[in-house]
Amino acid sequence: MPMNEHSPWGKKKKPGTPEDFLAALIQKIRDAFNEEKNEGPPPQKGEGPDPAHFLAGIGKIALIVLAIICFQIIYSSFYTIEPGEQGVVLRFGKYHRTTEPGLRFKLPYIEEMEKVDVKTVRKEEFGFRTRIPGQNSSFNKDGFDKESLMLTGDKNVIDVAWIVQYTVNDPVRFLFKVRNVRQEVRDNSETVIRRIVGNMDFDYVLGNRAVLAGMAKQELQQDLDKLESGVHLGTLQLLDITPTDAVKPAFNEVNEADQDMKRLVNEAEEYYNKVIPKARGAAKQIVEEAHGYAVQRINNAKGETTRFNAIVAEYLKAKDVTRRRMYLETMQEILPRVKRLYVMDNEEQPVLPFLNLSDDGQTRQTRGSASAETNEYRSPLNNRRIQ
Amino acid sequence: MKQAIQILTLVLVAVVIATVWDGFYILREDKQAVITQFGAPVGEPVTTAGLKLKVPFIQRIRYFEKRTLIWDGDPNQIATNDKTFIFMDNTARWRISNALLFLQAVGNEMSAQTLLDDIINGAVRDLVNQNDLIEIIRSSDWDKEYSFARSRDADMIKAPEKGRDKISALVLKQASQNTREYGIELIDVMFKRVNYIQSVREKVYSRMISERKRIAAEKRSRGEGRKAEILGKVERELKEITSEAKRQATEIRGEADAEATRLYGESYSRYADFYFFQKSLESYRNILGQNTSLILSPDSELLHYLESTEDR
């Protein structure tokens, strides 16, 4: 008893359980009754020491209880919310308020608090699992066929791996509307992706990843909102989209054929580019040569005719003299060069002697006037008279 | 008198203790409750959270989940209307809409899972059997812009009659009718995974492979065709270019020759005789060379003065 009067606060060893409390109370009541019986009921006394005793006893117990309660208040009614968390407080089980980061207070016994991480980005993987997360994460795709294989709109089979990242944006909904939010996210993700892939042909999926990802993200967010899951989708990221292993070689063959096709066309075009410009060049050259020839020819003609006209002009001034002069000059030039010169009068000689032309390498009989087969020339001056 | 007061106080205290002890219960936000009295349920289920009263000791509270729950069925082999066997892994969202009915008819969640297995799987099987495969794969918002319409099948190039989403809605409707009496509300049924069984998959792979091979062959032959086309073009253009050039050259030369001839003709024909004279002299110069033997007649004009000094 004296201990109580010193400090009603901060007691450590007290009967804090309700059973003990009840036992103490019953004991006090018994004591109160026993005291009363021993002393006998004095009906005249309005306030005796018994009620006072009784009340004092109750009072002491009450003080003990109060001390326990106060201690527990201090211990359990302060809590901290880290940055990135939020606290959801229920009063008598009913949602009362959401608390922000910091040191917070809640009523003991009456209020209950649950922390929710609202900042961490939660990730779900589909079609694979990260083996060793970290800087150089490696992926394990084996055994996740059930997650990654799906049917396309043209009844083909395709392999899709993707991830979904989300955060909690409504902690109350997150806690109290859906029991297993993580599983909800997974189920809905798979359903949405498969539904959209089911609308698209195989080749369309391979070539339009962005469309698929965009549509899936939008639809998934709508579904999750309808379910009141309290999460917000950060990203839906498609990873590998490939044909299954059994079919991959055939797909690679198509790519190779595509390469071949392009290669053949390139080769042909290369050949074209090699041959045609060269031919054009050659063609130009031919034409230029012709032009050259033309110019030359005409210039020659012009030159010669001018020369001729000049000579004629002079000739006309003294015709006869010029003719003879020219003739004699020519003869002067020719005759010294000639190998053999014969002067013969063909009318005086009835028989033409044999001309040995063997030193020319040919033996020929000649008769009559000059034969056309030999290197002989009849002077045309013989047969014509020049005016 | 004092005795009476004391007894009354005692009773009051007892009542207070009992009330504090077992007369309250807290219903959390995520739970709902059914009150049972001596084993039998009493009143309506309690669904709003908060501090609630009950009769101490006599009444018991049975708690049930108020949140949305997930049913996940085992994958099942089902045949479609066009005799294709598929594996379906379905899942559904449900909640306990009437905790009282639930308690009476089902009892607990484990039993509910089994019950839902039967109801939902049955509904799925019914509806999948009635529909072709393409109805399960494609949805009602299928658009041909997502398709290349390469197939020649008639059903591949038009939208499905119902579609995946409508069929799962029908499953929901059919199953819901059966779950109501159990106090269970089905929120949705989702065809989470649809895949071929192994043997069908093999066939589909063969088909895909042969389709790809066909495309590859087509590409290659197109390449060959294009190459031949270009080579042909090369030949043709080559011929065109050279023949055109030759034509032009010949024309030019011809024109030049004609012009030259014209010039010559113009000039020479005026003094034809003199021209022939001069030209002949030139020819003699060029023709009569080192190997020539020349025969002249004594009457030749060159030799005229050999015999006489008179003028000719």
Coordinates of C-alpha atoms in Angstrom, one line a residue, chain B:
Chain B
M1 CA -31.0 -2.3 3.5
K2 CA -27.2 -2.2 3.3
Q3 CA -27.3 -5.8 2.3
A4 CA -29.6 -4.9 -0.6
I5 CA -27.4 -2.1 -1.7
Q6 CA -24.4 -4.3 -1.5
I7 CA -26.1 -7.0 -3.5
L8 CA -27.2 -4.5 -6.0
T9 CA -23.7 -3.1 -6.2
L10 CA -22.4 -6.6 -6.7
V11 CA -24.8 -7.3 -9.4
L12 CA -24.0 -4.0 -11.1
V13 CA -20.3 -4.7 -10.9
A14 CA -20.9 -8.2 -12.3
V15 CA -22.9 -6.8 -15.1
V16 CA -20.3 -4.2 -15.9
I17 CA -17.6 -6.9 -15.8
A18 CA -19.6 -9.2 -18.0
T19 CA -20.3 -6.4 -20.5
V20 CA -16.7 -5.3 -20.6
W21 CA -15.6 -8.9 -20.7
D22 CA -17.9 -10.4 -23.4
G23 CA -20.6 -7.8 -24.3
F24 CA -18.7 -5.9 -26.9
Y25 CA -17.0 -7.0 -30.0
I26 CA -15.1 -5.0 -32.6
L27 CA -15.9 -5.7 -36.2
R28 CA -13.0 -4.8 -38.4
E29 CA -13.3 -3.0 -41.7
D30 CA -12.5 -6.1 -43.6
K31 CA -14.8 -8.5 -41.8
Q32 CA -18.5 -9.2 -41.5
A33 CA -20.2 -11.2 -38.7
V34 CA -23.0 -13.5 -38.0
I35 CA -24.3 -13.7 -34.4
T36 CA -25.2 -17.2 -33.2
Q37 CA -27.1 -18.0 -30.1
F38 CA -26.6 -21.5 -28.8
G39 CA -25.4 -22.5 -32.2
A40 CA -28.3 -21.0 -34.2
P41 CA -27.9 -17.8 -36.1
V42 CA -29.7 -14.8 -34.9
G43 CA -30.8 -11.7 -36.9
E44 CA -29.2 -10.3 -40.0
P45 CA -25.4 -10.5 -40.6
V46 CA -23.5 -7.5 -39.5
T47 CA -21.5 -5.7 -42.2
T48 CA -20.6 -2.3 -41.0
A49 CA -17.4 -1.9 -39.0
G50 CA -17.2 -0.6 -35.5
L51 CA -17.8 -1.3 -31.9
K52 CA -20.9 -3.6 -31.5
L53 CA -22.9 -4.9 -28.6
K54 CA -24.0 -8.5 -28.0
V55 CA -25.4 -10.6 -25.3
P56 CA -22.4 -11.8 -23.3
F57 CA -21.6 -15.5 -23.0
I58 CA -24.8 -16.6 -24.7
Q59 CA -24.1 -15.1 -28.1
R60 CA -21.1 -16.0 -30.2
I61 CA -19.8 -14.2 -33.1
R62 CA -18.7 -16.0 -36.3
Y63 CA -16.5 -13.8 -38.5
F64 CA -16.4 -13.9 -42.3
E65 CA -14.3 -12.2 -44.8
K66 CA -15.9 -9.1 -46.3
R67 CA -13.2 -8.5 -48.9
T68 CA -13.1 -9.6 -52.5
L69 CA -11.8 -13.2 -52.7
I70 CA -10.1 -15.1 -55.4
W71 CA -11.2 -18.5 -56.7
D72 CA -8.5 -20.2 -58.8
G73 CA -9.5 -23.3 -60.6
D74 CA -7.2 -26.0 -61.7
P75 CA -6.4 -26.1 -65.4
N76 CA -8.9 -28.2 -67.3
Q77 CA -9.0 -29.9 -70.7
I78 CA -12.0 -28.8 -72.6
A79 CA -13.1 -29.4 -76.1
T80 CA -14.5 -26.6 -78.2
N81 CA -17.3 -26.9 -80.6
D82 CA -14.9 -27.5 -83.5
K83 CA -13.3 -30.3 -81.7
T84 CA -10.1 -28.6 -80.6
F85 CA -8.9 -29.5 -77.2
I86 CA -7.7 -26.7 -75.1
F87 CA -6.3 -26.2 -71.6
M88 CA -8.1 -23.5 -69.7
D89 CA -6.9 -22.0 -66.4
N90 CA -9.8 -19.8 -65.1
T91 CA -10.1 -17.6 -62.2
A92 CA -13.0 -15.8 -60.6
R93 CA -13.6 -13.0 -58.0
W94 CA -16.2 -13.5 -55.5
R95 CA -17.4 -12.3 -52.1
I96 CA -19.6 -13.4 -49.4
S97 CA -22.7 -11.3 -50.0
N98 CA -24.9 -12.9 -47.4
A99 CA -22.9 -14.2 -44.5
L100 CA -25.9 -15.9 -43.0
L101 CA -26.7 -18.0 -46.1
F102 CA -23.0 -18.7 -46.4
L103 CA -22.8 -20.0 -42.9
Q104 CA -25.8 -22.2 -43.3
A105 CA -25.2 -23.5 -46.8
V106 CA -21.4 -23.6 -47.1
G107 CA -19.8 -23.1 -43.7
N108 CA -16.3 -22.0 -44.5
E109 CA -14.1 -20.9 -47.4
M110 CA -12.6 -24.3 -48.1
S111 CA -16.0 -25.7 -48.8
A112 CA -16.7 -22.6 -50.9
Q113 CA -13.7 -23.3 -53.1
T114 CA -14.9 -26.8 -53.8
L115 CA -18.4 -25.6 -54.4
L116 CA -17.2 -22.9 -56.8
D117 CA -15.0 -25.5 -58.6
D118 CA -18.1 -27.4 -59.5
I119 CA -20.3 -24.5 -60.4
I120 CA -17.8 -22.5 -62.4
N121 CA -16.0 -25.3 -64.1
G122 CA -19.4 -26.7 -65.1
A123 CA -20.5 -23.4 -66.6
V124 CA -17.2 -22.9 -68.4
R125 CA -17.4 -26.4 -69.9
D126 CA -20.9 -25.9 -71.1
L127 CA -20.1 -22.6 -72.8
V128 CA -16.8 -23.7 -74.3
N129 CA -18.4 -26.8 -75.8
Q130 CA -20.9 -24.7 -77.5
N131 CA -18.5 -22.3 -79.2
D132 CA -15.7 -22.6 -81.8
L133 CA -12.1 -22.0 -80.8
I134 CA -11.9 -18.7 -82.6
E135 CA -14.7 -17.4 -80.3
I136 CA -12.6 -18.2 -77.3
I137 CA -9.5 -16.6 -78.6
R138 CA -10.8 -13.4 -80.1
S139 CA -12.9 -10.8 -78.3
S140 CA -15.9 -8.9 -79.5
D141 CA -13.7 -5.8 -80.2
W142 CA -11.6 -7.7 -82.7
D143 CA -10.6 -5.4 -85.6
K144 CA -9.3 -6.6 -88.9
E145 CA -6.5 -4.0 -88.7
Y146 CA -4.9 -6.4 -86.3
S147 CA -5.0 -9.1 -88.8
F148 CA -3.2 -9.7 -92.1
A149 CA -6.0 -11.9 -93.4
R150 CA -3.5 -14.3 -94.9
S151 CA -5.5 -17.3 -94.1
R152 CA -8.0 -18.5 -96.6
D153 CA -10.5 -19.7 -93.9
A154 CA -13.7 -17.8 -93.9
D155 CA -13.9 -17.6 -90.1
M156 CA -10.5 -16.0 -89.8
I157 CA -11.2 -12.8 -91.7
K158 CA -14.3 -11.7 -89.9
A159 CA -15.1 -10.8 -86.3
P160 CA -16.2 -13.5 -83.9
E161 CA -19.9 -13.8 -83.3
K162 CA -19.6 -13.5 -79.6
G163 CA -16.0 -13.3 -78.5
R164 CA -14.1 -14.2 -75.4
D165 CA -15.4 -11.4 -73.3
K166 CA -19.0 -12.1 -74.1
I167 CA -18.6 -15.8 -73.4
S168 CA -17.0 -15.2 -70.0
A169 CA -19.9 -12.9 -69.2
L170 CA -22.2 -15.7 -70.1
V171 CA -20.3 -18.0 -67.8
L172 CA -20.6 -15.5 -65.1
K173 CA -24.3 -15.2 -65.6
Q174 CA -24.8 -18.9 -65.6
A175 CA -22.7 -19.6 -62.6
S176 CA -24.0 -16.6 -60.6
Q177 CA -27.5 -18.1 -60.7
N178 CA -26.3 -21.1 -58.9
T179 CA -24.2 -19.3 -56.3
R180 CA -26.8 -16.9 -55.0
E181 CA -28.4 -19.5 -52.8
Y182 CA -25.1 -20.0 -51.1
G183 CA -24.7 -16.3 -50.2
I184 CA -21.9 -16.0 -52.6
E185 CA -21.7 -13.2 -55.2
L186 CA -19.6 -13.9 -58.2
I187 CA -18.0 -10.7 -59.5
D188 CA -16.4 -11.9 -62.6
V189 CA -15.0 -15.0 -64.3
M190 CA -11.8 -14.6 -66.3
F191 CA -10.3 -16.9 -68.8
K192 CA -6.8 -16.4 -67.5
R193 CA -5.0 -18.9 -69.7
V194 CA -6.1 -20.6 -72.9
N195 CA -3.6 -23.0 -74.5
Y196 CA -3.6 -26.0 -76.7
I197 CA -3.0 -29.5 -75.3
Q198 CA 0.2 -31.0 -76.3
S199 CA -0.9 -33.0 -79.3
V200 CA -2.8 -30.1 -80.8
R201 CA 0.2 -27.8 -80.2
E202 CA 2.4 -30.1 -82.2
K203 CA 0.0 -29.9 -85.1
V204 CA -0.1 -26.1 -84.8
Y205 CA 3.6 -25.9 -84.8
S206 CA 3.8 -28.0 -88.0
R207 CA 1.3 -25.7 -89.6
M208 CA 3.3 -22.6 -88.5
I209 CA 6.5 -24.1 -89.8
S210 CA 5.1 -24.9 -93.2
E211 CA 3.5 -21.5 -93.4
R212 CA 6.8 -19.8 -92.7
K213 CA 8.6 -22.0 -95.2
R214 CA 6.1 -21.0 -97.8
I215 CA 6.7 -17.4 -97.0
A216 CA 10.5 -17.9 -97.2
A217 CA 10.2 -19.6 -100.6
E218 CA 8.0 -16.8 -101.9
K219 CA 10.4 -14.2 -100.8
R220 CA 13.3 -15.9 -102.4
S221 CA 11.5 -16.3 -105.7
R222 CA 10.4 -12.7 -105.6
G223 CA 14.1 -11.8 -105.2
E224 CA 15.0 -13.9 -108.2
G225 CA 12.3 -12.3 -110.2
R226 CA 13.3 -8.9 -109.4
K227 CA 16.9 -9.7 -110.1
A228 CA 16.0 -11.1 -113.6
E229 CA 13.9 -8.0 -114.2
I230 CA 16.8 -5.7 -113.4
L231 CA 19.3 -7.7 -115.5
G232 CA 16.8 -7.5 -118.4
K233 CA 16.6 -3.8 -117.9
V234 CA 20.4 -3.6 -118.1
E235 CA 20.4 -5.4 -121.4
R236 CA 17.7 -3.3 -122.8
E237 CA 19.2 0.0 -121.7
L238 CA 22.6 -1.0 -122.9
K239 CA 21.3 -1.7 -126.4
E240 CA 19.3 1.4 -126.4
I241 CA 22.2 3.6 -125.3
T242 CA 24.8 2.1 -127.7
S243 CA 22.4 2.0 -130.7
E244 CA 21.3 5.6 -130.0
A245 CA 24.8 6.7 -129.8
K246 CA 25.8 5.0 -133.0
R247 CA 22.8 6.5 -134.7
Q248 CA 23.7 9.9 -133.6
A249 CA 27.3 9.5 -134.6
T250 CA 26.4 8.2 -138.0
E251 CA 24.0 11.1 -138.5
I252 CA 26.6 13.6 -137.5
R253 CA 29.2 12.0 -139.6
G254 CA 26.8 11.9 -142.5
E255 CA 25.8 15.5 -142.1
A256 CA 29.4 16.4 -142.0
D257 CA 30.2 14.4 -145.1
A258 CA 27.3 15.9 -146.9
E259 CA 28.3 19.4 -145.9
A260 CA 31.9 18.8 -146.9
T261 CA 30.8 17.4 -150.2
R262 CA 28.6 20.4 -150.7
L263 CA 31.4 22.7 -150.0
Y264 CA 33.7 20.8 -152.3
G265 CA 31.1 20.5 -155.0
E266 CA 30.2 24.2 -154.7
S267 CA 33.8 25.2 -155.0
Y268 CA 35.2 22.7 -157.5
S269 CA 32.3 22.5 -159.9
R270 CA 32.8 26.1 -160.8
Y271 CA 36.3 25.3 -162.2
A272 CA 35.9 21.7 -162.8
D273 CA 38.5 21.4 -165.4
F274 CA 41.2 23.1 -163.4
Y275 CA 40.2 21.0 -160.4
F276 CA 40.6 17.7 -162.3
F277 CA 44.0 19.0 -163.6
Q278 CA 45.2 19.9 -160.2
K279 CA 43.9 16.8 -158.6
S280 CA 45.4 14.5 -161.1
L281 CA 48.8 16.2 -160.6
E282 CA 48.4 15.5 -156.9
S283 CA 47.5 11.9 -157.5
Y284 CA 50.6 11.4 -159.7
R285 CA 52.7 12.8 -156.8
N286 CA 51.2 10.3 -154.5
I287 CA 51.0 7.3 -156.7
L288 CA 54.2 7.3 -158.7
G289 CA 56.8 6.2 -156.2
Q290 CA 60.0 4.3 -155.8
N291 CA 58.8 1.1 -157.3
T292 CA 57.2 2.5 -160.3
S293 CA 58.2 1.9 -163.9
L294 CA 56.9 4.7 -166.1
I295 CA 56.4 4.5 -169.8
L296 CA 56.1 7.7 -171.7
S297 CA 55.3 8.3 -175.3
P298 CA 57.6 10.6 -177.3
D299 CA 54.5 12.6 -178.1
S300 CA 54.1 13.4 -174.5
E301 CA 53.9 17.1 -173.8
L302 CA 56.7 16.8 -171.3
L303 CA 59.0 15.7 -173.9
H304 CA 57.8 18.2 -176.5
Y305 CA 60.9 20.4 -176.3
L306 CA 63.1 17.4 -176.7
E307 CA 62.3 17.3 -180.3
S308 CA 61.5 20.8 -181.1
T309 CA 61.9 24.3 -179.9
E310 CA 58.7 25.6 -181.3
D311 CA 55.8 26.7 -179.3
R312 CA 53.1 24.2 -179.0

